[in-house]
mmCIF file of C-alpha atoms in Angstrom:
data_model
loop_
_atom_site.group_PDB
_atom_site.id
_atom_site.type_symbol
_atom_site.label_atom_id
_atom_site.label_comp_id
_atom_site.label_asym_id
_atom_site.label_seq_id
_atom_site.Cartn_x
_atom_site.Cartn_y
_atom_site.Cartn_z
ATOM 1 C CA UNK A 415 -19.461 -32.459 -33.823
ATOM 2 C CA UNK A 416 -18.595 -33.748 -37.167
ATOM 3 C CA UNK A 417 -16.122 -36.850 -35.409
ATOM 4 C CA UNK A 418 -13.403 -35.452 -37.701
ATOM 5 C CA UNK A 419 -10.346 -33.791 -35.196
ATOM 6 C CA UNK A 420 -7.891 -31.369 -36.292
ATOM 7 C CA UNK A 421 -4.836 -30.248 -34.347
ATOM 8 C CA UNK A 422 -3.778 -27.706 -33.437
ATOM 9 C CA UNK A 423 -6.788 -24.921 -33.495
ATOM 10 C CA UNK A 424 -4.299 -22.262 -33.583
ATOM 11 C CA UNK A 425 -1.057 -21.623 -35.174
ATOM 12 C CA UNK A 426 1.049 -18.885 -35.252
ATOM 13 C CA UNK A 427 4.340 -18.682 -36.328
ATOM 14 C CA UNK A 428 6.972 -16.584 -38.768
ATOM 15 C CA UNK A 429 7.635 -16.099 -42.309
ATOM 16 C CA UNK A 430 9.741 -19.181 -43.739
ATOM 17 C CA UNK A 431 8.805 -21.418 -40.940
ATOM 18 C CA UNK A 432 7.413 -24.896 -41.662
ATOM 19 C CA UNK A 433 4.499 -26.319 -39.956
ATOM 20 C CA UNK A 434 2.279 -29.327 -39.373
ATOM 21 C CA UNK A 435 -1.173 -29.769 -39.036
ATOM 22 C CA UNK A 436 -3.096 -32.790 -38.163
ATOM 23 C CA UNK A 437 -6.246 -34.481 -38.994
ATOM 24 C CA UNK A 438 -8.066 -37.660 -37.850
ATOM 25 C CA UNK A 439 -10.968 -38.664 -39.727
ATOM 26 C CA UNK A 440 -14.328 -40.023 -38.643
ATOM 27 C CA UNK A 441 -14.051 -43.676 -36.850
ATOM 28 C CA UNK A 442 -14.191 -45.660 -40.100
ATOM 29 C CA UNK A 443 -13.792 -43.351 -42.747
ATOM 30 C CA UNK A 444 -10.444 -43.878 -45.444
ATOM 31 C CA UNK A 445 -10.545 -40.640 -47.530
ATOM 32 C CA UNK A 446 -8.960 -37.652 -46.386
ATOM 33 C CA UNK A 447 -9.191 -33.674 -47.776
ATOM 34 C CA UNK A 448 -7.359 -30.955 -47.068
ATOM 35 C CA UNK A 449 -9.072 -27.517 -47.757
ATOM 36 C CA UNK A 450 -7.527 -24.203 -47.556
ATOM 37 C CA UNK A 451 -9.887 -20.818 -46.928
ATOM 38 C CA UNK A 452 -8.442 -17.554 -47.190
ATOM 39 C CA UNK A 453 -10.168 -14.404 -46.948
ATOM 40 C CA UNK A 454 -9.222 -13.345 -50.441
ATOM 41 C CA UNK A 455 -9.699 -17.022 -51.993
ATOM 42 C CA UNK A 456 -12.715 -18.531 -50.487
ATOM 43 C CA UNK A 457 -12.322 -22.396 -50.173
ATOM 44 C CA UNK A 458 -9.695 -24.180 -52.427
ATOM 45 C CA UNK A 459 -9.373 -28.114 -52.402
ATOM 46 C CA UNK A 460 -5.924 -29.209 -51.915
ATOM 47 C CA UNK A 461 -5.172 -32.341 -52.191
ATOM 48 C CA UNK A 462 -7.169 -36.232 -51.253
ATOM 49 C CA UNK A 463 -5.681 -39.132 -49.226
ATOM 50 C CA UNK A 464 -7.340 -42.743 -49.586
ATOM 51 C CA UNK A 465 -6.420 -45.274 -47.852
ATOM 52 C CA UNK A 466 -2.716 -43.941 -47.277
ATOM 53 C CA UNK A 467 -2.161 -43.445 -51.510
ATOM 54 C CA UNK A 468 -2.531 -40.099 -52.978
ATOM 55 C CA UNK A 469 -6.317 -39.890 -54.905
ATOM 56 C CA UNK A 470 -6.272 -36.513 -56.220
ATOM 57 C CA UNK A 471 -4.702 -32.783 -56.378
ATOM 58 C CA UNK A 472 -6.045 -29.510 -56.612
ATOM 59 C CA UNK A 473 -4.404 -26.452 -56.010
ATOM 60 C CA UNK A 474 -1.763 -27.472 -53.577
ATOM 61 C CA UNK A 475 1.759 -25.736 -53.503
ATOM 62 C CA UNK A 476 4.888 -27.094 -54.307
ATOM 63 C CA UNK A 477 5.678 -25.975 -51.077
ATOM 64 C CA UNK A 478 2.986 -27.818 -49.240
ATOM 65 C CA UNK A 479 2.750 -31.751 -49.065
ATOM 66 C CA UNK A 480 0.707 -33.893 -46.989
ATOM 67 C CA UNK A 481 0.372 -37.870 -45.936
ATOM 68 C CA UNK A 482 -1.693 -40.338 -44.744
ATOM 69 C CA UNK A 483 -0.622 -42.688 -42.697
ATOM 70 C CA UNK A 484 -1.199 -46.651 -41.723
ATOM 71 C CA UNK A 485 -3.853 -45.884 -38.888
ATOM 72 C CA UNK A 486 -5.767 -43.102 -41.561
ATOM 73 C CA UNK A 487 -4.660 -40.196 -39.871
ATOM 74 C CA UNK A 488 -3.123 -37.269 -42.019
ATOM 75 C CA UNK A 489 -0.697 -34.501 -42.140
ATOM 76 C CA UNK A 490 -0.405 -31.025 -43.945
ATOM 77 C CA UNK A 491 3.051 -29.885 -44.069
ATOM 78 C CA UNK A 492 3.392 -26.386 -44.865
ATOM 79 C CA UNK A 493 6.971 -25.094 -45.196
ATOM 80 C CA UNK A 494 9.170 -21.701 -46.414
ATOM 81 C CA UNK A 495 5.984 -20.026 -45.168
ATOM 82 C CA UNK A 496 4.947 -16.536 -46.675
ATOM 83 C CA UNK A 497 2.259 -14.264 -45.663
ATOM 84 C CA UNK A 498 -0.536 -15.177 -47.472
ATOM 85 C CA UNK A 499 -0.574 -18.647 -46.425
ATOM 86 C CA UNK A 500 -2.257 -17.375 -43.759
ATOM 87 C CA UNK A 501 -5.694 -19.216 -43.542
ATOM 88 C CA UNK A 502 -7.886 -21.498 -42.024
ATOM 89 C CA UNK A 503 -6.992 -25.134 -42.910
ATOM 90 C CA UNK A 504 -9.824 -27.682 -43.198
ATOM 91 C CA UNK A 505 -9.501 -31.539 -42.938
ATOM 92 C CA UNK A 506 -12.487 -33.729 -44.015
ATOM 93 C CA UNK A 507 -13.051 -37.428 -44.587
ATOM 94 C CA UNK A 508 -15.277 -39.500 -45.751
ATOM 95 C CA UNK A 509 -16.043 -43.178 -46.070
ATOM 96 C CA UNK A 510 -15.219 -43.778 -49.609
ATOM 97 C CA UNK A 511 -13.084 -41.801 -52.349
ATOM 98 C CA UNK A 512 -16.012 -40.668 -54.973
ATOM 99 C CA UNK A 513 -16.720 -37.146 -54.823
ATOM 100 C CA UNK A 514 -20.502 -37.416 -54.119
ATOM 101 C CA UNK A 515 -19.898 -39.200 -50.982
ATOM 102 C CA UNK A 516 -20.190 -37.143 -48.076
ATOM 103 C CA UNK A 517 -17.939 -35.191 -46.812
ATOM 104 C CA UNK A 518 -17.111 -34.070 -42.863
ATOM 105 C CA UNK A 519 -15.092 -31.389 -41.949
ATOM 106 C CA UNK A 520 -13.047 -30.794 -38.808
ATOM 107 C CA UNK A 521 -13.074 -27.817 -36.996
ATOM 108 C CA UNK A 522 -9.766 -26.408 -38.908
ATOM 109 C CA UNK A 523 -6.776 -25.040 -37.926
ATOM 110 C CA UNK A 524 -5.998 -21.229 -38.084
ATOM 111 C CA UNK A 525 -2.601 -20.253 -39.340
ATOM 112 C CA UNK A 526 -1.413 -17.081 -38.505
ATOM 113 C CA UNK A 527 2.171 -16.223 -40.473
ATOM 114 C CA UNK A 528 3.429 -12.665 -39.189
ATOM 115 C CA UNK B 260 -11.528 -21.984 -67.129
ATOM 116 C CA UNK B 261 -13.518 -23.733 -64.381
ATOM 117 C CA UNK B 262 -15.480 -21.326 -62.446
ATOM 118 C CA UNK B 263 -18.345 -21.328 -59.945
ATOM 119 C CA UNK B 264 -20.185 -17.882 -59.148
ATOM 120 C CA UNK B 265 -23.046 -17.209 -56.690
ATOM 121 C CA UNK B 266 -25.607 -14.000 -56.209
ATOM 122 C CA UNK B 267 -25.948 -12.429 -54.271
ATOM 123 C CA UNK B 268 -23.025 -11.895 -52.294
ATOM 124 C CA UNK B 269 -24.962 -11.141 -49.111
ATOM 125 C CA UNK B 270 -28.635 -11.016 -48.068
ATOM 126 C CA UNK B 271 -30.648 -10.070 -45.500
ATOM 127 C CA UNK B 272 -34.249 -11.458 -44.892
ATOM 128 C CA UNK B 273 -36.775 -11.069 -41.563
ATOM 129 C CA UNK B 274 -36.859 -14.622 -40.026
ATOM 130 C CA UNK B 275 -40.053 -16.827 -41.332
ATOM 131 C CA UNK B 276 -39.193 -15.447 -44.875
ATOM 132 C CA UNK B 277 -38.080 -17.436 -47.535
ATOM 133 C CA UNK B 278 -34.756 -16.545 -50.123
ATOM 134 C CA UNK B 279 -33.530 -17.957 -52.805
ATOM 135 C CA UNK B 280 -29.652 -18.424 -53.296
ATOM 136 C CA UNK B 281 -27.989 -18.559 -56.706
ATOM 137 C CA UNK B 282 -24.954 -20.577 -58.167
ATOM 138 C CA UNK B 283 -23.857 -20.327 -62.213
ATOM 139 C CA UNK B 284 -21.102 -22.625 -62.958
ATOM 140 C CA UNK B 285 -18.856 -23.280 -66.158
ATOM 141 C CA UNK B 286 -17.056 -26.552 -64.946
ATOM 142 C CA UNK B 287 -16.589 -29.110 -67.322
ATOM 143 C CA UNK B 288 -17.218 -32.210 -67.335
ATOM 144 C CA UNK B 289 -19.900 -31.945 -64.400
ATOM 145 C CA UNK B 290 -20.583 -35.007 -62.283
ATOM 146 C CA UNK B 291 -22.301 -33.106 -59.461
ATOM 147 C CA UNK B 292 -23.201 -30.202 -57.374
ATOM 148 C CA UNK B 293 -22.731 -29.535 -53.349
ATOM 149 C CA UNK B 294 -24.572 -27.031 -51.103
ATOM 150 C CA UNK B 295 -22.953 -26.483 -48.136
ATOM 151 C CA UNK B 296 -23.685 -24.346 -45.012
ATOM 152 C CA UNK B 297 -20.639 -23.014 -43.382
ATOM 153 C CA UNK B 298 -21.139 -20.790 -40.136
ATOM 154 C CA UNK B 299 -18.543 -18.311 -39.267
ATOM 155 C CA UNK B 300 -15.116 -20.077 -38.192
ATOM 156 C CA UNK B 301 -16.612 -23.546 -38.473
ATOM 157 C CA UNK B 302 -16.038 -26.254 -41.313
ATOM 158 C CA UNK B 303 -18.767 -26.502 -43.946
ATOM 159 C CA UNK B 304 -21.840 -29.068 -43.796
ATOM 160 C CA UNK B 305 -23.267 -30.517 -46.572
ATOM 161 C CA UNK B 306 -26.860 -30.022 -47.237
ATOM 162 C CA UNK B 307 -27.465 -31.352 -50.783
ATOM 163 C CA UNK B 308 -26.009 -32.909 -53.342
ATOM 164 C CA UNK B 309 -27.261 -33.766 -57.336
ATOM 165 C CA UNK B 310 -26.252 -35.318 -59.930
ATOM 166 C CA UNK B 311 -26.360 -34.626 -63.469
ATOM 167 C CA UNK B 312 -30.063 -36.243 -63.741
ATOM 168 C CA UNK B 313 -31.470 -34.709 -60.333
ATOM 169 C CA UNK B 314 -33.253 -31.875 -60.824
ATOM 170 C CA UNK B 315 -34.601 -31.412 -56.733
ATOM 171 C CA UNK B 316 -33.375 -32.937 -53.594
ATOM 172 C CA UNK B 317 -34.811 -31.700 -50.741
ATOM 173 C CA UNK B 318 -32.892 -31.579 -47.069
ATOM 174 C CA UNK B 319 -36.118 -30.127 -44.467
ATOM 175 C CA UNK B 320 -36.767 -26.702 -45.096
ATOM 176 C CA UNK B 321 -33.329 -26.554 -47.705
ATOM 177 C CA UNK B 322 -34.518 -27.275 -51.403
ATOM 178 C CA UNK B 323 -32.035 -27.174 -54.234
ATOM 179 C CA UNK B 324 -32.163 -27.170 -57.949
ATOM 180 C CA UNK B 325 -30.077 -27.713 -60.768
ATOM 181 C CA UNK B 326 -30.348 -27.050 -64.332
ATOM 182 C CA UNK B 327 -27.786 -28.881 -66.061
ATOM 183 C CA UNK B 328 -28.492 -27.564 -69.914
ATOM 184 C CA UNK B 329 -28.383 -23.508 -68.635
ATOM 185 C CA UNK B 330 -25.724 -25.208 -65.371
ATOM 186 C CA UNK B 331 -27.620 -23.286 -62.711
ATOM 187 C CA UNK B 332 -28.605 -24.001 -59.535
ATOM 188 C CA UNK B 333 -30.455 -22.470 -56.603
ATOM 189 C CA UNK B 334 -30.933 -23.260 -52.721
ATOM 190 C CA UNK B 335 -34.187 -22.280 -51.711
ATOM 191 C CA UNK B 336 -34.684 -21.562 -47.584
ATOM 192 C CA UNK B 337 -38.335 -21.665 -46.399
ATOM 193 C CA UNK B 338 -39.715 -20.281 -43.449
ATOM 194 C CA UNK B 339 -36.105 -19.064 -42.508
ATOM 195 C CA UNK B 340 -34.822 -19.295 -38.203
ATOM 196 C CA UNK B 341 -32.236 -17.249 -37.084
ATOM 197 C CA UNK B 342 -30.441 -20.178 -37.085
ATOM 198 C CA UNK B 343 -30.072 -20.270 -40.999
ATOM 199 C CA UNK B 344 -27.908 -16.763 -40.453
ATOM 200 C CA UNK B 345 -24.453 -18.723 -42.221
ATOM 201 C CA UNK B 346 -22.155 -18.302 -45.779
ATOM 202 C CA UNK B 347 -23.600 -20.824 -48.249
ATOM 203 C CA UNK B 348 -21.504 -22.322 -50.432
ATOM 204 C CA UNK B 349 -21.972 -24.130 -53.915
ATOM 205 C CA UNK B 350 -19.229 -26.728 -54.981
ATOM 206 C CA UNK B 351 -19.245 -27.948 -58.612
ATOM 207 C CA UNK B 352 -17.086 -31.748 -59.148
ATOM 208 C CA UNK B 353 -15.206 -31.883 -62.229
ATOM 209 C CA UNK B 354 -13.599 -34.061 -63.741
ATOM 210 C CA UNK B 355 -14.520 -37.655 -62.633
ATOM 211 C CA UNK B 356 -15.295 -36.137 -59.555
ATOM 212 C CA UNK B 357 -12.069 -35.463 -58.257
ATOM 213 C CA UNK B 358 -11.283 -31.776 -58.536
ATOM 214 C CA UNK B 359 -13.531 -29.703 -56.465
ATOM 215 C CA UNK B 360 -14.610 -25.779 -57.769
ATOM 216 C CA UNK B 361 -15.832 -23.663 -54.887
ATOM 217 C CA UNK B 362 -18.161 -20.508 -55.506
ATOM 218 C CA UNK B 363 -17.501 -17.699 -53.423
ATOM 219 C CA UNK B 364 -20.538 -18.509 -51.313
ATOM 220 C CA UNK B 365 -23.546 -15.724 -50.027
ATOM 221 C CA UNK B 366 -23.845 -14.641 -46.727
ATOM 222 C CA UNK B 367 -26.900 -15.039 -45.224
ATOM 223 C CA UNK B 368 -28.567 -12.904 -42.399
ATOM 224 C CA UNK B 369 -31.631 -13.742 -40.849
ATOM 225 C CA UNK B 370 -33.133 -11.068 -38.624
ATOM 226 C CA UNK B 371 -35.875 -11.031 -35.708
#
């Protein structure tokens, strides 16, 4: 158990929906990551959270946006939701924001989009 | 273009063997280099990490290597456990560290 939680595990829902999905980091920890894994794509960083202010982007949609709020937790928001956003969605944290601290990942969160 | 690739793609080794994963990247500028060990449906775990003037670092039976003039690295598993049956995954930081390149990982099965 990594101490990072991610809710929910599962998500299934319809084409142009918009979701949520949660994370709350390790018990100390100010950086947030969101991670998307498809089948087709592997891993892909998406975008860092420290300390509630936006540290860094990778290959987030313009379609997706995420937050971190006063008590550290974070948010994905996914919305007009297509087909191949269908992946497993991975929060991690870690105590500081420089890449070659380590990093924790939650147990993800499976999006299904029929 | 930034890009991180890994060989094999999947291999299969009798348990108490030892294997040898490898990662070739083209990211630049480097500032360092992640193994992680992802089993199926759970998040990734970091194993190592180096810098551009680490050559080893060592995690118990996990050694990795990186050659930053040819940029290659390699995780070497000794004495491999059924256990060690996971993708591995090498993650190359560009940038000053803040965009993260993701290889497409080798899948590891260790048999009895």
């Amino acid at each position: 158990d990594s101490g990072v939680t991610q809710t929910p595990k599962h998500l299934i829902t319809a084409t142009g929906q918009r979701v949520t999905l949660r994370c709350s980091p390790r018990s100390g920890d100010l950086s947030v990551y969101w991670y998307q894994q498809s089948l087709d794509q592997g891993l892909q960083f998406l975008i860092q959270y420290y300390n509630g202010e936006e540290r860094a982007k990778g290959n987030i949609l313009e379609r997706f946006s995420a937050q971190q709020f006063p008590d550290l937790h974070s948010e994905l928001n996914l919305s007009s939701l297509e087909l191949g956003d269908s992946a497993l969605y991975f929060c991690a944290s870690s105590g500081l924001a420089g890449s070659y601290n380590e990093q924790f990942f939650g147990p993800g969160t499976r999006l299904t989009v029929l | 273009k930034n890009q991180v690739e890994q060989s094999p793609q999947s291999l299969i080794i009798l348990e108490g063997k030892n294997c040898t994963l490898q990662c070739n990247y083209t990211v630049s500028p480097f500032s360092n280099l992640r193994w992680y060990k992802q089993d199926t449906g759970r998040g990734p775990v970091s194993l190592t990490i180096m810098t551009f003037s680490e050559n080893t670092k060592s995690n118990g039976r996990y050694t990795a290597t990186l050659d930053a003039d040819t940029k290659q690295s390699s995780l070497h598993i000794t004495a491999s456990q059924l256990s060690d049956s996971a993708s591995y995954i090498c993650v190359v930081s560009a940038g000053y560290g803040q965009n993260f390149v993701f290889g497409p990982g080798t899948r590891l099965s260790v048999l009895p």
